[in-house]
Structures are given as C-alpha cells and as structure tokens.
C-alpha cells in the first residue's frame, strides 16, 4: 500500500447540521490524517470552475446553487491508499445505496445532499487539492 493524499469536502447540508467533527472522526478512526482543513463559502464562479466536469449534466445548475448555499469544509486527507480508503468511508453517492457505517449512509439526506465530496482518483485528488490549498497550508 502506498501513502498518498486525497481531497475531501464536507458539503453545506452537513456543515449546517454541525456534523464536521463526526465526519472527521470517521476519517481518523480509519487511519486517515487531516493534514489541511479550512472552512469557506464558495462563490458561484469557484463552484462552476470546481465542478466544470459536470457542466453539461442536467443537475449542474442545481449543484452550483446547492454548493453556494452555505459553508463547506475543504480538506486534505493523508494515509495508506487514501483515495480508495476515503471512497470506502464516504460510501455510495446515493445514501439509500450506501453501506451501513459510511458517512453518506449515516449523514446523507439524499443523492444531492449527501454530506460529502471526495476525489475519485489520484490525479483528480492532486488537481482538487491544488484548487484549494497551497503547499504551505498542507502540514503532514
């Protein structure tokens, strides 16, 4: 197993319900370290740029509006096979299909308000981390 970094974002529905600590505990209990973290409010421009991959999808505008509706927590997680491990901890995109004990099963409200975003591959993680963090903000 390789030590790597991945990106995570706690979404507005979860920050509104004050779930940051409970979500962070799930990462730490499974061996991921939070090596960078900040709370911020995304602008429409930032959100459009971050989710540009979805710009032609029918849910894009709804996603943008949702993501600017409240603060988010952006994070860099570090650990053995961090990308895969984070995906396992998060669970399936639709909370109804997520495994028991996962973040989305416990805290997701529906497929759109599913509490968390996480990188799906190492190259995506590197890009998403660079979008929000400079090197001096990541302390491993």
JSON list of C-alpha atoms in Angstrom, two decimals:
[
{"chain": "A", "resi": 1, "resn": "UNK", "atom": "CA", "xyz": [0.00, 0.00, 0.00]},
{"chain": "A", "resi": 2, "resn": "UNK", "atom": "CA", "xyz": [1.18, 3.48, -0.84]},
{"chain": "A", "resi": 3, "resn": "UNK", "atom": "CA", "xyz": [0.87, 6.55, 1.36]},
{"chain": "A", "resi": 4, "resn": "UNK", "atom": "CA", "xyz": [-0.96, 9.23, -0.58]},
{"chain": "A", "resi": 5, "resn": "UNK", "atom": "CA", "xyz": [-3.17, 12.29, -0.27]},
{"chain": "A", "resi": 6, "resn": "UNK", "atom": "CA", "xyz": [-6.74, 12.86, -1.32]},
{"chain": "A", "resi": 7, "resn": "UNK", "atom": "CA", "xyz": [-9.24, 15.69, -1.26]},
{"chain": "A", "resi": 8, "resn": "UNK", "atom": "CA", "xyz": [-12.46, 15.82, 0.73]},
{"chain": "A", "resi": 9, "resn": "UNK", "atom": "CA", "xyz": [-15.18, 18.44, 1.01]},
{"chain": "A", "resi": 10, "resn": "UNK", "atom": "CA", "xyz": [-17.86, 18.43, 3.68]},
{"chain": "A", "resi": 11, "resn": "UNK", "atom": "CA", "xyz": [-20.90, 19.88, 1.93]},
{"chain": "A", "resi": 12, "resn": "UNK", "atom": "CA", "xyz": [-23.35, 22.59, 3.08]},
{"chain": "A", "resi": 13, "resn": "UNK", "atom": "CA", "xyz": [-26.01, 20.13, 4.29]},
{"chain": "A", "resi": 14, "resn": "UNK", "atom": "CA", "xyz": [-23.52, 18.55, 6.70]},
{"chain": "A", "resi": 15, "resn": "UNK", "atom": "CA", "xyz": [-21.99, 21.82, 7.92]},
{"chain": "A", "resi": 16, "resn": "UNK", "atom": "CA", "xyz": [-25.50, 23.21, 8.53]},
{"chain": "A", "resi": 17, "resn": "UNK", "atom": "CA", "xyz": [-26.18, 20.23, 10.82]},
{"chain": "A", "resi": 18, "resn": "UNK", "atom": "CA", "xyz": [-22.83, 20.66, 12.61]},
{"chain": "A", "resi": 19, "resn": "UNK", "atom": "CA", "xyz": [-21.51, 17.24, 11.55]},
{"chain": "A", "resi": 20, "resn": "UNK", "atom": "CA", "xyz": [-17.90, 18.21, 10.83]},
{"chain": "A", "resi": 21, "resn": "UNK", "atom": "CA", "xyz": [-16.49, 16.59, 13.98]},
{"chain": "A", "resi": 22, "resn": "UNK", "atom": "CA", "xyz": [-18.41, 13.34, 13.49]},
{"chain": "A", "resi": 23, "resn": "UNK", "atom": "CA", "xyz": [-17.29, 13.12, 9.86]},
{"chain": "A", "resi": 24, "resn": "UNK", "atom": "CA", "xyz": [-13.67, 13.91, 10.74]},
{"chain": "A", "resi": 25, "resn": "UNK", "atom": "CA", "xyz": [-13.76, 11.20, 13.40]},
{"chain": "A", "resi": 26, "resn": "UNK", "atom": "CA", "xyz": [-14.69, 8.62, 10.75]},
{"chain": "A", "resi": 27, "resn": "UNK", "atom": "CA", "xyz": [-11.60, 9.55, 8.70]},
{"chain": "A", "resi": 28, "resn": "UNK", "atom": "CA", "xyz": [-9.32, 9.38, 11.72]},
{"chain": "A", "resi": 29, "resn": "UNK", "atom": "CA", "xyz": [-10.80, 6.11, 13.02]},
{"chain": "A", "resi": 30, "resn": "UNK", "atom": "CA", "xyz": [-9.97, 4.50, 9.67]},
{"chain": "A", "resi": 31, "resn": "UNK", "atom": "CA", "xyz": [-6.37, 5.72, 9.62]},
{"chain": "A", "resi": 32, "resn": "UNK", "atom": "CA", "xyz": [-6.57, 8.90, 7.53]},
{"chain": "A", "resi": 33, "resn": "UNK", "atom": "CA", "xyz": [-4.93, 12.05, 8.87]},
{"chain": "A", "resi": 34, "resn": "UNK", "atom": "CA", "xyz": [-6.34, 15.50, 8.18]},
{"chain": "A", "resi": 35, "resn": "UNK", "atom": "CA", "xyz": [-3.23, 17.41, 7.06]},
{"chain": "A", "resi": 36, "resn": "UNK", "atom": "CA", "xyz": [-5.05, 20.54, 5.86]},
{"chain": "A", "resi": 37, "resn": "UNK", "atom": "CA", "xyz": [-8.53, 21.88, 6.54]},
{"chain": "A", "resi": 38, "resn": "UNK", "atom": "CA", "xyz": [-10.43, 25.13, 6.18]},
{"chain": "A", "resi": 39, "resn": "UNK", "atom": "CA", "xyz": [-14.00, 26.36, 6.31]},
{"chain": "A", "resi": 40, "resn": "UNK", "atom": "CA", "xyz": [-15.08, 28.63, 3.49]},
{"chain": "A", "resi": 41, "resn": "UNK", "atom": "CA", "xyz": [-18.02, 29.81, 1.47]},
{"chain": "A", "resi": 42, "resn": "UNK", "atom": "CA", "xyz": [-17.68, 29.07, -2.24]},
{"chain": "A", "resi": 43, "resn": "UNK", "atom": "CA", "xyz": [-18.57, 31.70, -4.80]},
{"chain": "A", "resi": 44, "resn": "UNK", "atom": "CA", "xyz": [-20.62, 30.75, -7.86]},
{"chain": "A", "resi": 45, "resn": "UNK", "atom": "CA", "xyz": [-17.52, 31.24, -10.00]},
{"chain": "A", "resi": 46, "resn": "UNK", "atom": "CA", "xyz": [-15.40, 28.94, -7.81]},
{"chain": "A", "resi": 47, "resn": "UNK", "atom": "CA", "xyz": [-18.16, 26.34, -7.72]},
{"chain": "A", "resi": 48, "resn": "UNK", "atom": "CA", "xyz": [-18.63, 26.42, -11.50]},
{"chain": "A", "resi": 49, "resn": "UNK", "atom": "CA", "xyz": [-14.89, 26.02, -12.01]},
{"chain": "A", "resi": 50, "resn": "UNK", "atom": "CA", "xyz": [-14.53, 23.25, -9.44]},
{"chain": "A", "resi": 51, "resn": "UNK", "atom": "CA", "xyz": [-17.43, 21.23, -10.90]},
{"chain": "A", "resi": 52, "resn": "UNK", "atom": "CA", "xyz": [-16.67, 22.08, -14.56]},
{"chain": "A", "resi": 53, "resn": "UNK", "atom": "CA", "xyz": [-16.60, 18.37, -15.38]},
{"chain": "A", "resi": 54, "resn": "UNK", "atom": "CA", "xyz": [-20.37, 18.32, -14.79]},
{"chain": "A", "resi": 55, "resn": "UNK", "atom": "CA", "xyz": [-21.22, 21.47, -16.80]},
{"chain": "A", "resi": 56, "resn": "UNK", "atom": "CA", "xyz": [-23.19, 19.58, -19.45]},
{"chain": "A", "resi": 57, "resn": "UNK", "atom": "CA", "xyz": [-25.11, 17.44, -16.98]},
{"chain": "A", "resi": 58, "resn": "UNK", "atom": "CA", "xyz": [-28.74, 18.29, -16.20]},
{"chain": "A", "resi": 59, "resn": "UNK", "atom": "CA", "xyz": [-28.05, 18.70, -12.46]},
{"chain": "A", "resi": 60, "resn": "UNK", "atom": "CA", "xyz": [-25.18, 21.21, -12.88]},
{"chain": "A", "resi": 61, "resn": "UNK", "atom": "CA", "xyz": [-27.08, 24.43, -12.06]},
{"chain": "A", "resi": 62, "resn": "UNK", "atom": "CA", "xyz": [-28.81, 22.80, -9.10]},
{"chain": "A", "resi": 63, "resn": "UNK", "atom": "CA", "xyz": [-25.42, 21.58, -7.85]},
{"chain": "A", "resi": 64, "resn": "UNK", "atom": "CA", "xyz": [-23.93, 25.07, -8.12]},
{"chain": "A", "resi": 65, "resn": "UNK", "atom": "CA", "xyz": [-26.83, 26.63, -6.21]},
{"chain": "A", "resi": 66, "resn": "UNK", "atom": "CA", "xyz": [-26.62, 23.98, -3.51]},
{"chain": "A", "resi": 67, "resn": "UNK", "atom": "CA", "xyz": [-22.86, 24.33, -3.05]},
{"chain": "A", "resi": 68, "resn": "UNK", "atom": "CA", "xyz": [-23.09, 28.12, -2.60]},
{"chain": "A", "resi": 69, "resn": "UNK", "atom": "CA", "xyz": [-25.97, 27.79, -0.12]},
{"chain": "A", "resi": 70, "resn": "UNK", "atom": "CA", "xyz": [-23.72, 27.54, 2.93]},
{"chain": "A", "resi": 71, "resn": "UNK", "atom": "CA", "xyz": [-20.18, 26.98, 4.14]},
{"chain": "A", "resi": 72, "resn": "UNK", "atom": "CA", "xyz": [-18.13, 23.93, 3.24]},
{"chain": "A", "resi": 73, "resn": "UNK", "atom": "CA", "xyz": [-15.07, 22.33, 4.83]},
{"chain": "A", "resi": 74, "resn": "UNK", "atom": "CA", "xyz": [-12.27, 21.55, 2.38]},
{"chain": "A", "resi": 75, "resn": "UNK", "atom": "CA", "xyz": [-9.65, 19.06, 3.48]},
{"chain": "A", "resi": 76, "resn": "UNK", "atom": "CA", "xyz": [-6.56, 17.15, 2.51]},
{"chain": "A", "resi": 77, "resn": "UNK", "atom": "CA", "xyz": [-6.52, 13.62, 3.89]},
{"chain": "A", "resi": 78, "resn": "UNK", "atom": "CA", "xyz": [-3.34, 11.54, 4.05]},
{"chain": "A", "resi": 79, "resn": "UNK", "atom": "CA", "xyz": [-2.76, 7.84, 4.56]},
{"chain": "A", "resi": 80, "resn": "UNK", "atom": "CA", "xyz": [-2.25, 4.45, 3.00]},
{"chain": "A", "resi": 81, "resn": "UNK", "atom": "CA", "xyz": [-4.26, 4.28, -0.25]},
{"chain": "A", "resi": 82, "resn": "UNK", "atom": "CA", "xyz": [-6.06, 7.45, 0.82]},
{"chain": "A", "resi": 83, "resn": "UNK", "atom": "CA", "xyz": [-8.17, 7.80, -2.35]},
{"chain": "A", "resi": 84, "resn": "UNK", "atom": "CA", "xyz": [-9.65, 4.32, -2.13]},
{"chain": "A", "resi": 85, "resn": "UNK", "atom": "CA", "xyz": [-9.99, 4.40, 1.65]},
{"chain": "A", "resi": 86, "resn": "UNK", "atom": "CA", "xyz": [-11.79, 7.75, 1.54]},
{"chain": "A", "resi": 87, "resn": "UNK", "atom": "CA", "xyz": [-14.20, 6.42, -1.10]},
{"chain": "A", "resi": 88, "resn": "UNK", "atom": "CA", "xyz": [-14.96, 3.45, 1.18]},
{"chain": "A", "resi": 89, "resn": "UNK", "atom": "CA", "xyz": [-15.50, 5.72, 4.21]},
{"chain": "A", "resi": 90, "resn": "UNK", "atom": "CA", "xyz": [-17.82, 8.02, 2.23]},
{"chain": "A", "resi": 91, "resn": "UNK", "atom": "CA", "xyz": [-19.99, 5.25, 0.77]},
{"chain": "A", "resi": 92, "resn": "UNK", "atom": "CA", "xyz": [-22.11, 5.22, -2.37]},
{"chain": "A", "resi": 93, "resn": "UNK", "atom": "CA", "xyz": [-23.21, 8.57, -3.82]},
{"chain": "A", "resi": 94, "resn": "UNK", "atom": "CA", "xyz": [-26.85, 7.79, -3.07]},
{"chain": "A", "resi": 95, "resn": "UNK", "atom": "CA", "xyz": [-27.22, 7.37, 0.71]},
{"chain": "A", "resi": 96, "resn": "UNK", "atom": "CA", "xyz": [-30.00, 4.83, 0.09]},
{"chain": "A", "resi": 97, "resn": "UNK", "atom": "CA", "xyz": [-27.40, 2.56, -1.56]},
{"chain": "A", "resi": 98, "resn": "UNK", "atom": "CA", "xyz": [-24.52, 3.30, 0.82]},
{"chain": "A", "resi": 99, "resn": "UNK", "atom": "CA", "xyz": [-23.19, 0.66, 3.21]},
{"chain": "A", "resi": 100, "resn": "UNK", "atom": "CA", "xyz": [-24.02, 0.85, 6.89]},
{"chain": "A", "resi": 101, "resn": "UNK", "atom": "CA", "xyz": [-21.41, 2.85, 8.81]},
{"chain": "A", "resi": 102, "resn": "UNK", "atom": "CA", "xyz": [-20.42, 5.08, 5.89]},
{"chain": "A", "resi": 103, "resn": "UNK", "atom": "CA", "xyz": [-20.65, 8.86, 6.01]},
{"chain": "A", "resi": 104, "resn": "UNK", "atom": "CA", "xyz": [-23.33, 9.05, 3.36]},
{"chain": "A", "resi": 105, "resn": "UNK", "atom": "CA", "xyz": [-25.46, 6.32, 4.94]},
{"chain": "A", "resi": 106, "resn": "UNK", "atom": "CA", "xyz": [-25.33, 7.97, 8.36]},
{"chain": "A", "resi": 107, "resn": "UNK", "atom": "CA", "xyz": [-25.42, 11.64, 7.38]},
{"chain": "A", "resi": 108, "resn": "UNK", "atom": "CA", "xyz": [-26.60, 11.95, 3.76]},
{"chain": "A", "resi": 109, "resn": "UNK", "atom": "CA", "xyz": [-30.12, 13.21, 3.21]},
{"chain": "A", "resi": 110, "resn": "UNK", "atom": "CA", "xyz": [-30.49, 12.21, -0.45]},
{"chain": "A", "resi": 111, "resn": "UNK", "atom": "CA", "xyz": [-28.43, 11.78, -3.60]},
{"chain": "A", "resi": 112, "resn": "UNK", "atom": "CA", "xyz": [-27.92, 15.54, -3.95]},
{"chain": "A", "resi": 113, "resn": "UNK", "atom": "CA", "xyz": [-27.44, 16.37, -0.28]},
{"chain": "A", "resi": 114, "resn": "UNK", "atom": "CA", "xyz": [-25.14, 13.51, 0.53]},
{"chain": "A", "resi": 115, "resn": "UNK", "atom": "CA", "xyz": [-22.89, 15.28, 3.06]},
{"chain": "A", "resi": 116, "resn": "UNK", "atom": "CA", "xyz": [-19.52, 14.88, 1.34]},
{"chain": "A", "resi": 117, "resn": "UNK", "atom": "CA", "xyz": [-17.44, 15.01, -1.82]},
{"chain": "A", "resi": 118, "resn": "UNK", "atom": "CA", "xyz": [-14.24, 13.04, -2.30]},
{"chain": "A", "resi": 119, "resn": "UNK", "atom": "CA", "xyz": [-11.75, 12.62, -5.11]},
{"chain": "A", "resi": 120, "resn": "UNK", "atom": "CA", "xyz": [-12.32, 9.57, -7.29]},
{"chain": "A", "resi": 121, "resn": "UNK", "atom": "CA", "xyz": [-8.71, 9.08, -8.46]},
{"chain": "A", "resi": 122, "resn": "UNK", "atom": "CA", "xyz": [-5.18, 10.20, -7.58]},
{"chain": "A", "resi": 123, "resn": "UNK", "atom": "CA", "xyz": [-4.93, 12.67, -10.47]},
{"chain": "A", "resi": 124, "resn": "UNK", "atom": "CA", "xyz": [-8.30, 14.22, -9.54]},
{"chain": "A", "resi": 125, "resn": "UNK", "atom": "CA", "xyz": [-7.14, 14.44, -5.91]},
{"chain": "A", "resi": 126, "resn": "UNK", "atom": "CA", "xyz": [-3.98, 16.33, -6.90]},
{"chain": "A", "resi": 127, "resn": "UNK", "atom": "CA", "xyz": [-6.00, 18.76, -9.02]},
{"chain": "A", "resi": 128, "resn": "UNK", "atom": "CA", "xyz": [-8.67, 19.31, -6.36]},
{"chain": "A", "resi": 129, "resn": "UNK", "atom": "CA", "xyz": [-6.07, 19.82, -3.62]},
{"chain": "A", "resi": 130, "resn": "UNK", "atom": "CA", "xyz": [-4.28, 22.45, -5.76]},
{"chain": "A", "resi": 131, "resn": "UNK", "atom": "CA", "xyz": [-7.60, 24.21, -6.35]},
{"chain": "A", "resi": 132, "resn": "UNK", "atom": "CA", "xyz": [-7.99, 25.00, -2.64]},
{"chain": "A", "resi": 133, "resn": "UNK", "atom": "CA", "xyz": [-4.58, 24.70, -0.97]},
{"chain": "A", "resi": 134, "resn": "UNK", "atom": "CA", "xyz": [-1.04, 25.96, -1.37]},
{"chain": "A", "resi": 135, "resn": "UNK", "atom": "CA", "xyz": [1.87, 23.75, -0.35]},
{"chain": "A", "resi": 136, "resn": "UNK", "atom": "CA", "xyz": [2.47, 25.70, 2.89]},
{"chain": "A", "resi": 137, "resn": "UNK", "atom": "CA", "xyz": [-1.10, 25.01, 4.04]},
{"chain": "A", "resi": 138, "resn": "UNK", "atom": "CA", "xyz": [-0.59, 21.24, 3.96]},
{"chain": "A", "resi": 139, "resn": "UNK", "atom": "CA", "xyz": [1.17, 20.02, 7.08]},
{"chain": "A", "resi": 140, "resn": "UNK", "atom": "CA", "xyz": [1.73, 16.27, 7.17]}
]
